[in-house]
CSV table of C-alpha atoms in Angstrom, one decimal:
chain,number,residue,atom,x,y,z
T,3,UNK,CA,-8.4,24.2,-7.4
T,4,UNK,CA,-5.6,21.2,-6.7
T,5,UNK,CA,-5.1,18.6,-9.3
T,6,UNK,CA,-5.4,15.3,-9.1
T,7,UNK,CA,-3.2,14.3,-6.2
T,8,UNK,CA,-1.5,10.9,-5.6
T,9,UNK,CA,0.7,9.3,-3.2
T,10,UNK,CA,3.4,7.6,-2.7
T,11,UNK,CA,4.6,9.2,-6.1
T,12,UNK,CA,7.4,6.8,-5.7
T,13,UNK,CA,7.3,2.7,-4.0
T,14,UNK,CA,9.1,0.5,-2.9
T,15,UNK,CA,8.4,-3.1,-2.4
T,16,UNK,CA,10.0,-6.4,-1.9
T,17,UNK,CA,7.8,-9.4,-3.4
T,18,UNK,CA,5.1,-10.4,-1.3
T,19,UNK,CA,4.8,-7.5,0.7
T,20,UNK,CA,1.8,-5.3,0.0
T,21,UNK,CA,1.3,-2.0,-1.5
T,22,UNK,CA,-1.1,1.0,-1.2
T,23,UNK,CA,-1.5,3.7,-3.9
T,24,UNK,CA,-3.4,6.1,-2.8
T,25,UNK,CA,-5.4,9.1,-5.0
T,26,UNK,CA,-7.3,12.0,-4.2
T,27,UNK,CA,-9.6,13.3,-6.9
T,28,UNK,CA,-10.2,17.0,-8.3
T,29,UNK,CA,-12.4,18.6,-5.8
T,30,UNK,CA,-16.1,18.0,-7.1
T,31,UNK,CA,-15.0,15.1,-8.8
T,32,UNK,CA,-16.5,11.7,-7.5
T,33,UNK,CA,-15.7,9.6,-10.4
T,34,UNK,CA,-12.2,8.0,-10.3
T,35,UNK,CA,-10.0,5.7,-12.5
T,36,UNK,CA,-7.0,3.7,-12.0
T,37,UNK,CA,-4.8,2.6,-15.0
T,38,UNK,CA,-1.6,1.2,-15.5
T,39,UNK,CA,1.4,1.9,-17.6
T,40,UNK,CA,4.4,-0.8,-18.0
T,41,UNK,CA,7.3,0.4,-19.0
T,42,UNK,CA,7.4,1.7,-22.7
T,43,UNK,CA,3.9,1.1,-23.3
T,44,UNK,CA,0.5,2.9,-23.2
T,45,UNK,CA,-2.0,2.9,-20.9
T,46,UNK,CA,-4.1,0.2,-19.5
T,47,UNK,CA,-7.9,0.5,-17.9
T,48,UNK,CA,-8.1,-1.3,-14.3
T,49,UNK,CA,-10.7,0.2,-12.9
T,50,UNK,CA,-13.5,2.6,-13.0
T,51,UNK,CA,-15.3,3.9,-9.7
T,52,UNK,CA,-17.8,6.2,-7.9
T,53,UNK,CA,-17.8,7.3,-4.3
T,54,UNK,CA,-18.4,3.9,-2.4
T,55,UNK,CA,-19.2,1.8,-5.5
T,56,UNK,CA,-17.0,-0.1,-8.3
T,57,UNK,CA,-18.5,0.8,-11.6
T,58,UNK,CA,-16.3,-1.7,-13.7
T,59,UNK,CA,-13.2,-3.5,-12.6
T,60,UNK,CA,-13.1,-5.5,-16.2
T,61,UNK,CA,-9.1,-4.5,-16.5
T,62,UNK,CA,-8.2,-5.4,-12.7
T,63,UNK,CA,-6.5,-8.6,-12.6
T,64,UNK,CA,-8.0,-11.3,-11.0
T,65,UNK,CA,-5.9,-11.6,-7.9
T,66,UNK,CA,-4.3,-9.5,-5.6
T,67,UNK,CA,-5.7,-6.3,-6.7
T,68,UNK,CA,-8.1,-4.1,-5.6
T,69,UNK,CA,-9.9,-1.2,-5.5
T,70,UNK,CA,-12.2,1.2,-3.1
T,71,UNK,CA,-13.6,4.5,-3.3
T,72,UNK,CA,-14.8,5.1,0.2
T,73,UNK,CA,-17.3,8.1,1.3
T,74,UNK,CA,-14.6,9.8,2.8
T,75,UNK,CA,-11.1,9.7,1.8
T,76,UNK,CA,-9.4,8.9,-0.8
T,77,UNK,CA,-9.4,6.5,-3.6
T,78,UNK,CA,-7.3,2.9,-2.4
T,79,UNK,CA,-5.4,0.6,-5.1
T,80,UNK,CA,-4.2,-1.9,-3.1
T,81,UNK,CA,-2.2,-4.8,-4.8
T,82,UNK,CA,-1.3,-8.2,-2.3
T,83,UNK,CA,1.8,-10.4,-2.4
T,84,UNK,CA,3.5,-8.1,-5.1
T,85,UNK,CA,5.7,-9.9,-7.3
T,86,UNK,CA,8.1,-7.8,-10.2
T,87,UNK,CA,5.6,-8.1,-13.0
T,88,UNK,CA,3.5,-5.7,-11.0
T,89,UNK,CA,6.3,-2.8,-11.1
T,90,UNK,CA,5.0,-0.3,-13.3
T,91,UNK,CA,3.7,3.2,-13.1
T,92,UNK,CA,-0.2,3.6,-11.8
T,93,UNK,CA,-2.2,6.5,-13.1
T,94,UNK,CA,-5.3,7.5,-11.0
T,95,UNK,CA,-7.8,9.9,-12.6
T,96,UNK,CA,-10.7,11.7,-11.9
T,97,UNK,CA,-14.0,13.6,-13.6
T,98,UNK,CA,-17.2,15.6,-12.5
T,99,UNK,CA,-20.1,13.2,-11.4
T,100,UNK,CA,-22.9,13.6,-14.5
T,101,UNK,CA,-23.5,11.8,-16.8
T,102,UNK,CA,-21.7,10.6,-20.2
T,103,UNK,CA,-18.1,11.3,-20.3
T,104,UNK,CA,-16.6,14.0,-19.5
T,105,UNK,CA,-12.5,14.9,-19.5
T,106,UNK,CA,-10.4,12.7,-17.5
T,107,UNK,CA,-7.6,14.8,-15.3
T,108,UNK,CA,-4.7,12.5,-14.4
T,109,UNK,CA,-2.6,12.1,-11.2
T,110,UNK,CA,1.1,12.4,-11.8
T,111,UNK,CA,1.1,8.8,-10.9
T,112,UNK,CA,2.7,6.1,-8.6
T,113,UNK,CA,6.1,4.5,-9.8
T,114,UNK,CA,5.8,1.4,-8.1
T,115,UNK,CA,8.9,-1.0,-8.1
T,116,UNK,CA,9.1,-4.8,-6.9
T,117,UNK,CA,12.6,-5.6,-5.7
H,10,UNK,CA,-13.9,-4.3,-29.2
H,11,UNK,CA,-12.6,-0.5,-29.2
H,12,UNK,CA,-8.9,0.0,-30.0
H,13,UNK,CA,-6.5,2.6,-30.9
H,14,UNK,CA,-3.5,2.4,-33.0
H,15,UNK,CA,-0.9,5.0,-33.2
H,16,UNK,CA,1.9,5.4,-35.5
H,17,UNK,CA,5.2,3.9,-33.7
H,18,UNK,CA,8.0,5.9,-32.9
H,19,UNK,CA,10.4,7.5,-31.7
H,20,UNK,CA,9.6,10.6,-33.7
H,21,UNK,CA,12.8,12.9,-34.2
H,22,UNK,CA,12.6,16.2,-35.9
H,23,UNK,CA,14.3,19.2,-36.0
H,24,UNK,CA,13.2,22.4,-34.4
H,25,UNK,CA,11.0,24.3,-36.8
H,26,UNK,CA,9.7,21.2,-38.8
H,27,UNK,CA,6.4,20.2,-39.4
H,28,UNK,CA,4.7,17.5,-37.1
H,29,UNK,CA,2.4,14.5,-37.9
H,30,UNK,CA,1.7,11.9,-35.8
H,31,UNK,CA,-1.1,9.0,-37.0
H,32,UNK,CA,-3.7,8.2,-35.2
H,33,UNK,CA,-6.5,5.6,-36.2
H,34,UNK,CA,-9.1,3.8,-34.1
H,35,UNK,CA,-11.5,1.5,-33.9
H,36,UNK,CA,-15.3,1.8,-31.7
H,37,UNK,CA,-18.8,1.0,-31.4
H,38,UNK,CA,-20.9,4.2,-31.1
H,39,UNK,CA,-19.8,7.5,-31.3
H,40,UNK,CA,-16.1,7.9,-29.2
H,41,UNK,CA,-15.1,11.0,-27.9
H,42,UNK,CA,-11.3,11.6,-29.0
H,43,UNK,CA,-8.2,12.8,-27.2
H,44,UNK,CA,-4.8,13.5,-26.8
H,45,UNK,CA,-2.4,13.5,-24.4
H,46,UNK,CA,0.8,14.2,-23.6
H,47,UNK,CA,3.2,13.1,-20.9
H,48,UNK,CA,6.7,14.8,-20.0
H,49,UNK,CA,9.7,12.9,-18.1
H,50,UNK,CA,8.6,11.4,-15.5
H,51,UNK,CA,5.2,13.0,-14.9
H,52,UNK,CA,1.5,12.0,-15.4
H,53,UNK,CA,-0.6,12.9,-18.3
H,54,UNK,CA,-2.1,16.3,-19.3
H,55,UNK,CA,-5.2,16.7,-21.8
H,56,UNK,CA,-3.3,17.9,-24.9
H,57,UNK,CA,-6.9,18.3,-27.0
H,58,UNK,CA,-9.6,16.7,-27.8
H,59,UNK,CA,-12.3,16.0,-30.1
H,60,UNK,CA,-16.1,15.3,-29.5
H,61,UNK,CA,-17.9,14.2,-32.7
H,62,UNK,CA,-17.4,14.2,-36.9
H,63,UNK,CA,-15.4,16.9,-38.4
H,64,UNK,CA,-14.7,18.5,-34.4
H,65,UNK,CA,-11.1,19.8,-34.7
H,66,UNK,CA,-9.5,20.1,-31.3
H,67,UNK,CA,-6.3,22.5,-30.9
H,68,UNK,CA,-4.1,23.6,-28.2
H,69,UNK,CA,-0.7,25.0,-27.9
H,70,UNK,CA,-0.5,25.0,-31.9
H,71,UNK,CA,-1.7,21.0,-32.0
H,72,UNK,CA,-4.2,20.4,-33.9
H,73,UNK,CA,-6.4,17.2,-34.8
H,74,UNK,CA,-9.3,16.9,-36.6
H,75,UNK,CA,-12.1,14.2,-36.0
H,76,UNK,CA,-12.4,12.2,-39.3
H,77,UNK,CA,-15.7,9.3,-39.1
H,78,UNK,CA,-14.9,8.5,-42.7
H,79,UNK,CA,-11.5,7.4,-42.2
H,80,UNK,CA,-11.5,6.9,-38.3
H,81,UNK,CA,-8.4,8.6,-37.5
H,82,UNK,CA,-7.3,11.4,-35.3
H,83,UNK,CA,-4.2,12.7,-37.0
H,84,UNK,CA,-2.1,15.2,-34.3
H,85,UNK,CA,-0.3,17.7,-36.4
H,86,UNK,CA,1.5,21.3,-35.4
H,87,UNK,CA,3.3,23.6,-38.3
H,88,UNK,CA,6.6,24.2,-36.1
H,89,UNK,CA,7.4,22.0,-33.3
H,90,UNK,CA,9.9,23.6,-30.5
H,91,UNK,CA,12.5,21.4,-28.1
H,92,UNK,CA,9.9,21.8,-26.0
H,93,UNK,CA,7.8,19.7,-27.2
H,94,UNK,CA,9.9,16.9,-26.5
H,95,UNK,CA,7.3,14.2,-25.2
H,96,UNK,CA,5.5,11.1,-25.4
H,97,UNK,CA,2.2,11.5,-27.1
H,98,UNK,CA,-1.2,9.5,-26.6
H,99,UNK,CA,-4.1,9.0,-28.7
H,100,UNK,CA,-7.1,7.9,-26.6
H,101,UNK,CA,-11.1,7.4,-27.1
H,102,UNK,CA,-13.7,7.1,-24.9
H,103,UNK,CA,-17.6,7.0,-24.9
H,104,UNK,CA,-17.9,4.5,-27.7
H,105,UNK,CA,-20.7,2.4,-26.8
H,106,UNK,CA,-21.2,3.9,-23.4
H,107,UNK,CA,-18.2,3.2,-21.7
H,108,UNK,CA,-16.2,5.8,-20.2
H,109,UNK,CA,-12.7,4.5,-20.0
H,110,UNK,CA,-10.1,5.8,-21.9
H,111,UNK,CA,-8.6,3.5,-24.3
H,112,UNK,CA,-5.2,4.6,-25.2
H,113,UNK,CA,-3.1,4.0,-27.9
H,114,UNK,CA,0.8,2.8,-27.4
H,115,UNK,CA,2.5,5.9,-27.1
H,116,UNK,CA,4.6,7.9,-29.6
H,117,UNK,CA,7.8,9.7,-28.2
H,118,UNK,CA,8.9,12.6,-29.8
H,119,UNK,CA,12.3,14.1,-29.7
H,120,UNK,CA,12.9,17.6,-31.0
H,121,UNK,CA,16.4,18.9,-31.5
H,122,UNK,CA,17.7,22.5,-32.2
């Protein structure tokens, strides 16, 4: 059974270009998370998803970032007009679709940097 | 709201020596606890974890052991190898029906032989 899988693991981008992180859950798993992690620090909620719907998006900045889950496919964090504040190191993770919480496995993550 | 506060590092021990790292936290509810680990330049990996009062989680000789009374989640192993070298995260989730992880800052620990 494959983990977590993510792509790019590593990006590129000039500011104001556009980037696309892109994460395929544990097979089975329909519930997926994005977090971020700046440098030297912990780990940040962004945003919390089932297949086709946005659960909570309380830690996604207002602007220029978003998220989908569609029905097929893999998970999208897409994040507009980068500028370098936004280089960091995104996380996706996924768990089984019932109910409460259950473990969270994580992606190896996207290292995203903003020339 | 929920937080988590970890002891600040960086943590460096000899090979052999006894670890402690301090966890505490703060939630609403009744939090699940966990903790993670992350090597060089990779993603996390589910170290242990903790589900209610007095649960102690261990893996890998870690232990931790969930304490309501003080609210911490101390991770602790008798003999830590070069191996081990790492950054460490305390996390919680479930505390008043959320399920994101709320992680604590990180605490990287260097091992020497």
């Amino acid at each position: 059974n494959a983990g977590v899988m993510q792509n790019p693991r590593h990006l590129v981008r000039r500011r104001g270009q556009e980037a696309r992180l892109r994460c395929s859950p544990m097979k089975g798993h329909s519930h997926v998370y994005w977090y971020r992690q700046l440098p030297e620090e912990g780990l940040k909620f962004m945003v919390y998803l089932q297949k086709e719907n946005i659960i909570d998006e309380s830690g996604m900045p207002k602007e220029r970032f978003s998220a989908e889950f569609p029905k097929e496919g893999p998970s999208i964090l897409r994040i507009q007009q980068v500028v370098r504040g936004d280089s960091a190191a995104y996380f996706c993770a996924s768990s089984p679709p019932l109910q409460g919480f259950y473990t969270q496995y994580f992606g190896p993550g996207t290292r995203l940097t903003v020339l | 709201g929920n937080s988590v506060t970890q002891m600040e590092g960086p943590v460096t021990l000899s090979e052999e020596a006894f670890l402690t790292i301090n966890c505490t936290y703060t939630a609403t509810g009744y939090p699940s606890l966990f903790w993670y680990v992350q090597y060089p330049g990779e993603g996390l990996q589910l170290l242990l974890k903790a589900t209610k009062a007095d649960d102690k989680g261990s893996n890998k000789g870690f232990e931790a052991t969930y304490r309501k009374e003080t609210t911490s989640f101390h991770l602790e192993k008798g003999s830590v190898q070069v191996s081990d070298s790492a950054v460490y995260f305390c996390a919680l989730s479930g505390g008043g029906g959320y399920n994101k992880l709320i992680f604590g800052a990180g605490t990287r620990l260097a091992v020497h032989p």
